[in-house]
Amino acid sequence: LIDLDHFKDINESLGHNLGDALLQAVARRLEEFVQPGMTLARLGGDEFQIMLPDIDDRGALGELGQRLIQMISQPYSINGARAIIGTSVGIAVAPYDGLDTEELVKATDLALYAAKGGGRGQYRFYSSDLQDGAKHRRQVEEDLRDAITNSELSMHYQPLICAKTHTVQACEALMRWEHPERGSISPGVFIPVAEEIGI
């Protein structure tokens, strides 16, 4: 599964017509990459999928993933404008990561999510740890929505004091979450989820 990094920025800064032309240019590069027997599809938006039959060697798949990233990340010239994007790649292997289409797509999607979360411009293989992480994240999201309703979040202020004058120069606002069952939840856990889901 291939997802373009920063495509939304290009679409917004250069316009949707250039964004469409950029997608077509990416598709042409992907068509050059695809060998006989492979299947290429655009899933919508800026997401593409390549199915590679009878390849389960993770070393070979990793090399292909890296080649894809390098190929797509080369600059594009679109109607006189220069566009630079990156890509993230999620990889799942049948039958190890799933036996049917639904399981494989879900596994590949989790791997892609991990690649994007790891800093983009990289590939990741599916692993069962990703499934556990996705369940944990989903639980944090559900609990966080309840936490807002149940007033479990509180703001704490930490003064920043000048060492010379011993006066308060500013205050840092810190959000705290006291979960009724799990106790104090680290902001490092819930703030990224809150930002991602827009709350």
PDB file of C-alpha atoms in Angstrom:
ATOM      1  CA  LEU A   1       0.000   0.000   0.000  1.00  0.00           C
ATOM      2  CA  ILE A   2       1.479   3.331  -1.100  1.00  0.00           C
ATOM      3  CA  ASP A   3       0.426   6.690   0.306  1.00  0.00           C
ATOM      4  CA  LEU A   4       1.870   9.972  -0.921  1.00  0.00           C
ATOM      5  CA  ASP A   5       3.402  12.207   1.741  1.00  0.00           C
ATOM      6  CA  HIS A   6       2.598  15.935   1.634  1.00  0.00           C
ATOM      7  CA  PHE A   7       0.292  15.593  -1.383  1.00  0.00           C
ATOM      8  CA  LYS A   8      -2.349  17.682   0.391  1.00  0.00           C
ATOM      9  CA  ASP A   9       0.153  20.565   0.699  1.00  0.00           C
ATOM     10  CA  ILE A  10       0.839  20.434  -3.056  1.00  0.00           C
ATOM     11  CA  ASN A  11      -2.889  20.300  -3.816  1.00  0.00           C
ATOM     12  CA  GLU A  12      -3.533  23.352  -1.621  1.00  0.00           C
ATOM     13  CA  SER A  13      -0.540  25.434  -2.729  1.00  0.00           C
ATOM     14  CA  LEU A  14      -0.535  24.672  -6.473  1.00  0.00           C
ATOM     15  CA  GLY A  15      -4.234  23.959  -6.999  1.00  0.00           C
ATOM     16  CA  HIS A  16      -6.327  20.866  -7.708  1.00  0.00           C
ATOM     17  CA  ASN A  17      -5.566  20.831 -11.452  1.00  0.00           C
ATOM     18  CA  LEU A  18      -1.838  20.534 -10.764  1.00  0.00           C
ATOM     19  CA  GLY A  19      -2.618  18.034  -8.006  1.00  0.00           C
ATOM     20  CA  ASP A  20      -4.472  15.866 -10.524  1.00  0.00           C
ATOM     21  CA  ALA A  21      -1.592  16.181 -12.991  1.00  0.00           C
ATOM     22  CA  LEU A  22       0.818  15.176 -10.208  1.00  0.00           C
ATOM     23  CA  LEU A  23      -1.262  12.056  -9.442  1.00  0.00           C
ATOM     24  CA  GLN A  24      -1.100  11.138 -13.129  1.00  0.00           C
ATOM     25  CA  ALA A  25       2.686  11.604 -13.128  1.00  0.00           C
ATOM     26  CA  VAL A  26       2.987   9.365 -10.042  1.00  0.00           C
ATOM     27  CA  ALA A  27       0.777   6.748 -11.734  1.00  0.00           C
ATOM     28  CA  ARG A  28       3.051   6.783 -14.803  1.00  0.00           C
ATOM     29  CA  ARG A  29       6.110   6.169 -12.602  1.00  0.00           C
ATOM     30  CA  LEU A  30       4.310   3.332 -10.841  1.00  0.00           C
ATOM     31  CA  GLU A  31       3.346   1.811 -14.203  1.00  0.00           C
ATOM     32  CA  GLU A  32       7.054   1.760 -15.123  1.00  0.00           C
ATOM     33  CA  PHE A  33       7.808   0.024 -11.819  1.00  0.00           C
ATOM     34  CA  VAL A  34       5.155  -2.691 -12.216  1.00  0.00           C
ATOM     35  CA  GLN A  35       6.366  -5.907 -13.849  1.00  0.00           C
ATOM     36  CA  PRO A  36       4.235  -8.480 -15.709  1.00  0.00           C
ATOM     37  CA  GLY A  37       2.037 -10.373 -13.247  1.00  0.00           C
ATOM     38  CA  MET A  38       1.863  -7.463 -10.780  1.00  0.00           C
ATOM     39  CA  THR A  39      -1.363  -5.472 -10.375  1.00  0.00           C
ATOM     40  CA  LEU A  40      -1.464  -1.706  -9.827  1.00  0.00           C
ATOM     41  CA  ALA A  41      -4.554   0.144  -8.622  1.00  0.00           C
ATOM     42  CA  ARG A  42      -5.383   3.603  -7.358  1.00  0.00           C
ATOM     43  CA  LEU A  43      -7.576   3.203  -4.303  1.00  0.00           C
ATOM     44  CA  GLY A  44      -8.617   6.839  -4.192  1.00  0.00           C
ATOM     45  CA  GLY A  45      -7.169  10.125  -3.073  1.00  0.00           C
ATOM     46  CA  ASP A  46      -3.398   9.724  -2.977  1.00  0.00           C
ATOM     47  CA  GLU A  47      -3.323   6.005  -2.193  1.00  0.00           C
ATOM     48  CA  PHE A  48      -2.143   3.267  -4.552  1.00  0.00           C
ATOM     49  CA  GLN A  49      -1.863  -0.488  -4.174  1.00  0.00           C
ATOM     50  CA  ILE A  50       0.453  -2.964  -5.868  1.00  0.00           C
ATOM     51  CA  MET A  51      -0.147  -6.695  -5.630  1.00  0.00           C
ATOM     52  CA  LEU A  52       2.922  -8.843  -6.224  1.00  0.00           C
ATOM     53  CA  PRO A  53       2.156 -12.546  -6.716  1.00  0.00           C
ATOM     54  CA  ASP A  54       4.382 -15.277  -5.300  1.00  0.00           C
ATOM     55  CA  ILE A  55       6.883 -13.007  -3.534  1.00  0.00           C
ATOM     56  CA  ASP A  56       7.324 -13.663   0.170  1.00  0.00           C
ATOM     57  CA  ASP A  57      11.027 -12.863   0.572  1.00  0.00           C
ATOM     58  CA  ARG A  58      11.046  -9.921   2.992  1.00  0.00           C
ATOM     59  CA  GLY A  59      14.499  -8.840   1.855  1.00  0.00           C
ATOM     60  CA  ALA A  60      13.338  -8.588  -1.759  1.00  0.00           C
ATOM     61  CA  LEU A  61      10.109  -6.853  -0.724  1.00  0.00           C
ATOM     62  CA  GLY A  62      12.056  -4.373   1.408  1.00  0.00           C
ATOM     63  CA  GLU A  63      14.297  -3.544  -1.565  1.00  0.00           C
ATOM     64  CA  LEU A  64      11.215  -3.017  -3.742  1.00  0.00           C
ATOM     65  CA  GLY A  65       9.697  -0.782  -1.063  1.00  0.00           C
ATOM     66  CA  GLN A  66      12.876   1.319  -0.895  1.00  0.00           C
ATOM     67  CA  ARG A  67      13.012   1.575  -4.715  1.00  0.00           C
ATOM     68  CA  LEU A  68       9.390   2.761  -4.761  1.00  0.00           C
ATOM     69  CA  ILE A  69      10.129   5.451  -2.174  1.00  0.00           C
ATOM     70  CA  GLN A  70      13.197   6.688  -4.057  1.00  0.00           C
ATOM     71  CA  MET A  71      11.404   6.670  -7.422  1.00  0.00           C
ATOM     72  CA  ILE A  72       8.314   8.548  -6.237  1.00  0.00           C
ATOM     73  CA  SER A  73      10.377  11.032  -4.199  1.00  0.00           C
ATOM     74  CA  GLN A  74      12.237  12.363  -7.254  1.00  0.00           C
ATOM     75  CA  PRO A  75      11.060  15.912  -8.173  1.00  0.00           C
ATOM     76  CA  TYR A  76       8.228  16.350 -10.666  1.00  0.00           C
ATOM     77  CA  SER A  77       7.843  19.101 -13.247  1.00  0.00           C
ATOM     78  CA  ILE A  78       4.132  19.793 -13.664  1.00  0.00           C
ATOM     79  CA  ASN A  79       3.152  22.522 -16.139  1.00  0.00           C
ATOM     80  CA  GLY A  80       6.321  24.453 -15.368  1.00  0.00           C
ATOM     81  CA  ALA A  81       5.948  24.088 -11.593  1.00  0.00           C
ATOM     82  CA  ARG A  82       8.257  21.927  -9.514  1.00  0.00           C
ATOM     83  CA  ALA A  83       6.617  19.534  -7.067  1.00  0.00           C
ATOM     84  CA  ILE A  84       8.383  17.377  -4.494  1.00  0.00           C
ATOM     85  CA  ILE A  85       6.507  14.730  -2.539  1.00  0.00           C
ATOM     86  CA  GLY A  86       7.485  11.647  -0.645  1.00  0.00           C
ATOM     87  CA  THR A  87       5.764   8.373  -0.009  1.00  0.00           C
ATOM     88  CA  SER A  88       5.207   5.841   2.723  1.00  0.00           C
ATOM     89  CA  VAL A  89       4.769   2.126   2.021  1.00  0.00           C
ATOM     90  CA  GLY A  90       3.025  -0.593   4.026  1.00  0.00           C
ATOM     91  CA  ILE A  91       3.758  -4.234   3.209  1.00  0.00           C
ATOM     92  CA  ALA A  92       1.879  -7.396   4.163  1.00  0.00           C
ATOM     93  CA  VAL A  93       2.695 -10.923   2.986  1.00  0.00           C
ATOM     94  CA  ALA A  94       0.215 -13.748   2.376  1.00  0.00           C
ATOM     95  CA  PRO A  95      -0.390 -16.221   3.903  1.00  0.00           C
ATOM     96  CA  TYR A  96       1.548 -15.080   7.005  1.00  0.00           C
ATOM     97  CA  ASP A  97      -0.276 -11.776   7.514  1.00  0.00           C
ATOM     98  CA  GLY A  98      -3.682 -12.855   6.223  1.00  0.00           C
ATOM     99  CA  LEU A  99      -5.385 -15.463   4.111  1.00  0.00           C
ATOM    100  CA  ASP A 100      -8.095 -13.406   2.460  1.00  0.00           C
ATOM    101  CA  THR A 101      -8.232  -9.987   0.843  1.00  0.00           C
ATOM    102  CA  GLU A 102      -9.834  -8.263   3.835  1.00  0.00           C
ATOM    103  CA  GLU A 103      -7.179  -9.505   6.278  1.00  0.00           C
ATOM    104  CA  LEU A 104      -4.326  -8.549   3.944  1.00  0.00           C
ATOM    105  CA  VAL A 105      -5.692  -5.070   3.256  1.00  0.00           C
ATOM    106  CA  LYS A 106      -6.145  -4.485   6.990  1.00  0.00           C
ATOM    107  CA  ALA A 107      -2.584  -5.703   7.700  1.00  0.00           C
ATOM    108  CA  THR A 108      -1.138  -3.555   4.922  1.00  0.00           C
ATOM    109  CA  ASP A 109      -3.067  -0.533   6.169  1.00  0.00           C
ATOM    110  CA  LEU A 110      -1.645  -0.987   9.691  1.00  0.00           C
ATOM    111  CA  ALA A 111       1.865  -1.290   8.239  1.00  0.00           C
ATOM    112  CA  LEU A 112       1.325   1.908   6.224  1.00  0.00           C
ATOM    113  CA  TYR A 113       0.047   3.715   9.318  1.00  0.00           C
ATOM    114  CA  ALA A 114       3.232   2.640  11.160  1.00  0.00           C
ATOM    115  CA  ALA A 115       5.403   3.868   8.267  1.00  0.00           C
ATOM    116  CA  LYS A 116       3.718   7.276   8.319  1.00  0.00           C
ATOM    117  CA  GLY A 117       3.883   7.418  12.114  1.00  0.00           C
ATOM    118  CA  GLY A 118       7.591   6.568  12.041  1.00  0.00           C
ATOM    119  CA  GLY A 119       8.422   9.759  10.191  1.00  0.00           C
ATOM    120  CA  ARG A 120       7.185   9.106   6.635  1.00  0.00           C
ATOM    121  CA  GLY A 121       9.397   8.356   3.652  1.00  0.00           C
ATOM    122  CA  GLN A 122       9.848   4.749   4.756  1.00  0.00           C
ATOM    123  CA  TYR A 123       8.344   1.294   4.465  1.00  0.00           C
ATOM    124  CA  ARG A 124       7.106  -0.991   7.197  1.00  0.00           C
ATOM    125  CA  PHE A 125       6.101  -4.626   7.286  1.00  0.00           C
ATOM    126  CA  TYR A 126       2.996  -5.741   9.112  1.00  0.00           C
ATOM    127  CA  SER A 127       3.573  -7.388  12.501  1.00  0.00           C
ATOM    128  CA  SER A 128       1.181  -8.506  15.218  1.00  0.00           C
ATOM    129  CA  ASP A 129       2.568  -5.710  17.424  1.00  0.00           C
ATOM    130  CA  LEU A 130       0.939  -3.225  15.054  1.00  0.00           C
ATOM    131  CA  GLN A 131      -2.428  -4.883  15.675  1.00  0.00           C
ATOM    132  CA  ASP A 132      -1.939  -4.542  19.436  1.00  0.00           C
ATOM    133  CA  GLY A 133      -0.879  -0.909  18.993  1.00  0.00           C
ATOM    134  CA  ALA A 134      -3.951  -0.152  16.873  1.00  0.00           C
ATOM    135  CA  LYS A 135      -6.235  -1.685  19.513  1.00  0.00           C
ATOM    136  CA  HIS A 136      -4.532   0.357  22.244  1.00  0.00           C
ATOM    137  CA  ARG A 137      -4.807   3.559  20.212  1.00  0.00           C
ATOM    138  CA  ARG A 138      -8.497   2.906  19.502  1.00  0.00           C
ATOM    139  CA  GLN A 139      -9.069   2.335  23.241  1.00  0.00           C
ATOM    140  CA  VAL A 140      -7.288   5.608  24.094  1.00  0.00           C
ATOM    141  CA  GLU A 141      -9.463   7.418  21.535  1.00  0.00           C
ATOM    142  CA  GLU A 142     -12.698   5.988  22.977  1.00  0.00           C
ATOM    143  CA  ASP A 143     -11.635   6.686  26.571  1.00  0.00           C
ATOM    144  CA  LEU A 144     -10.512  10.204  25.648  1.00  0.00           C
ATOM    145  CA  ARG A 145     -13.925  11.050  24.227  1.00  0.00           C
ATOM    146  CA  ASP A 146     -15.484   9.819  27.493  1.00  0.00           C
ATOM    147  CA  ALA A 147     -12.864  11.729  29.509  1.00  0.00           C
ATOM    148  CA  ILE A 148     -14.016  15.015  27.989  1.00  0.00           C
ATOM    149  CA  THR A 149     -17.663  14.232  28.760  1.00  0.00           C
ATOM    150  CA  ASN A 150     -16.813  13.098  32.306  1.00  0.00           C
ATOM    151  CA  SER A 151     -14.464  16.050  33.037  1.00  0.00           C
ATOM    152  CA  GLU A 152     -11.442  13.799  33.663  1.00  0.00           C
ATOM    153  CA  LEU A 153      -9.063  16.279  31.988  1.00  0.00           C
ATOM    154  CA  SER A 154      -7.596  19.185  33.901  1.00  0.00           C
ATOM    155  CA  MET A 155      -5.261  22.035  33.063  1.00  0.00           C
ATOM    156  CA  HIS A 156      -2.187  22.574  35.226  1.00  0.00           C
ATOM    157  CA  TYR A 157       0.089  25.591  35.031  1.00  0.00           C
ATOM    158  CA  GLN A 158       3.825  25.438  35.488  1.00  0.00           C
ATOM    159  CA  PRO A 159       5.506  28.792  36.066  1.00  0.00           C
ATOM    160  CA  LEU A 160       8.695  29.612  34.180  1.00  0.00           C
ATOM    161  CA  ILE A 161      10.819  31.634  36.606  1.00  0.00           C
ATOM    162  CA  CYS A 162      13.766  33.876  35.801  1.00  0.00           C
ATOM    163  CA  ALA A 163      16.803  32.583  37.698  1.00  0.00           C
ATOM    164  CA  LYS A 164      18.180  36.140  38.131  1.00  0.00           C
ATOM    165  CA  THR A 165      15.138  38.029  39.329  1.00  0.00           C
ATOM    166  CA  HIS A 166      13.153  35.099  40.753  1.00  0.00           C
ATOM    167  CA  THR A 167      10.045  36.431  39.034  1.00  0.00           C
ATOM    168  CA  VAL A 168       7.542  34.505  36.987  1.00  0.00           C
ATOM    169  CA  GLN A 169       8.184  35.228  33.300  1.00  0.00           C
ATOM    170  CA  ALA A 170       5.471  32.995  31.840  1.00  0.00           C
ATOM    171  CA  CYS A 171       3.378  29.934  32.523  1.00  0.00           C
ATOM    172  CA  GLU A 172       3.293  26.678  30.627  1.00  0.00           C
ATOM    173  CA  ALA A 173      -0.158  25.114  30.303  1.00  0.00           C
ATOM    174  CA  LEU A 174      -0.110  21.334  30.726  1.00  0.00           C
ATOM    175  CA  MET A 175      -3.095  19.054  30.180  1.00  0.00           C
ATOM    176  CA  ARG A 176      -3.474  16.161  32.633  1.00  0.00           C
ATOM    177  CA  TRP A 177      -5.774  13.142  32.432  1.00  0.00           C
ATOM    178  CA  GLU A 178      -6.703  11.101  35.470  1.00  0.00           C
ATOM    179  CA  HIS A 179      -8.379   7.924  34.182  1.00  0.00           C
ATOM    180  CA  PRO A 180     -10.826   6.394  36.710  1.00  0.00           C
ATOM    181  CA  GLU A 181      -9.416   2.863  36.204  1.00  0.00           C
ATOM    182  CA  ARG A 182      -5.893   3.321  34.822  1.00  0.00           C
ATOM    183  CA  GLY A 183      -4.826   6.351  36.809  1.00  0.00           C
ATOM    184  CA  SER A 184      -2.701   9.100  35.310  1.00  0.00           C
ATOM    185  CA  ILE A 185      -2.357   8.886  31.503  1.00  0.00           C
ATOM    186  CA  SER A 186       0.752  10.456  29.994  1.00  0.00           C
ATOM    187  CA  PRO A 187       0.182  13.451  27.695  1.00  0.00           C
ATOM    188  CA  GLY A 188       2.597  11.726  25.302  1.00  0.00           C
ATOM    189  CA  VAL A 189      -0.056   9.042  24.889  1.00  0.00           C
ATOM    190  CA  PHE A 190      -3.249  11.062  24.612  1.00  0.00           C
ATOM    191  CA  ILE A 191      -2.228  14.426  23.097  1.00  0.00           C
ATOM    192  CA  PRO A 192      -1.159  12.931  19.710  1.00  0.00           C
ATOM    193  CA  VAL A 193      -4.467  11.027  19.554  1.00  0.00           C
ATOM    194  CA  ALA A 194      -6.423  14.188  20.449  1.00  0.00           C
ATOM    195  CA  GLU A 195      -4.605  16.131  17.710  1.00  0.00           C
ATOM    196  CA  GLU A 196      -5.155  13.396  15.155  1.00  0.00           C
ATOM    197  CA  ILE A 197      -8.909  13.128  15.748  1.00  0.00           C
ATOM    198  CA  GLY A 198      -9.353  16.890  16.041  1.00  0.00           C
ATOM    199  CA  ILE A 199     -10.435  17.218  19.669  1.00  0.00           C
TER     200      ILE A 199
END
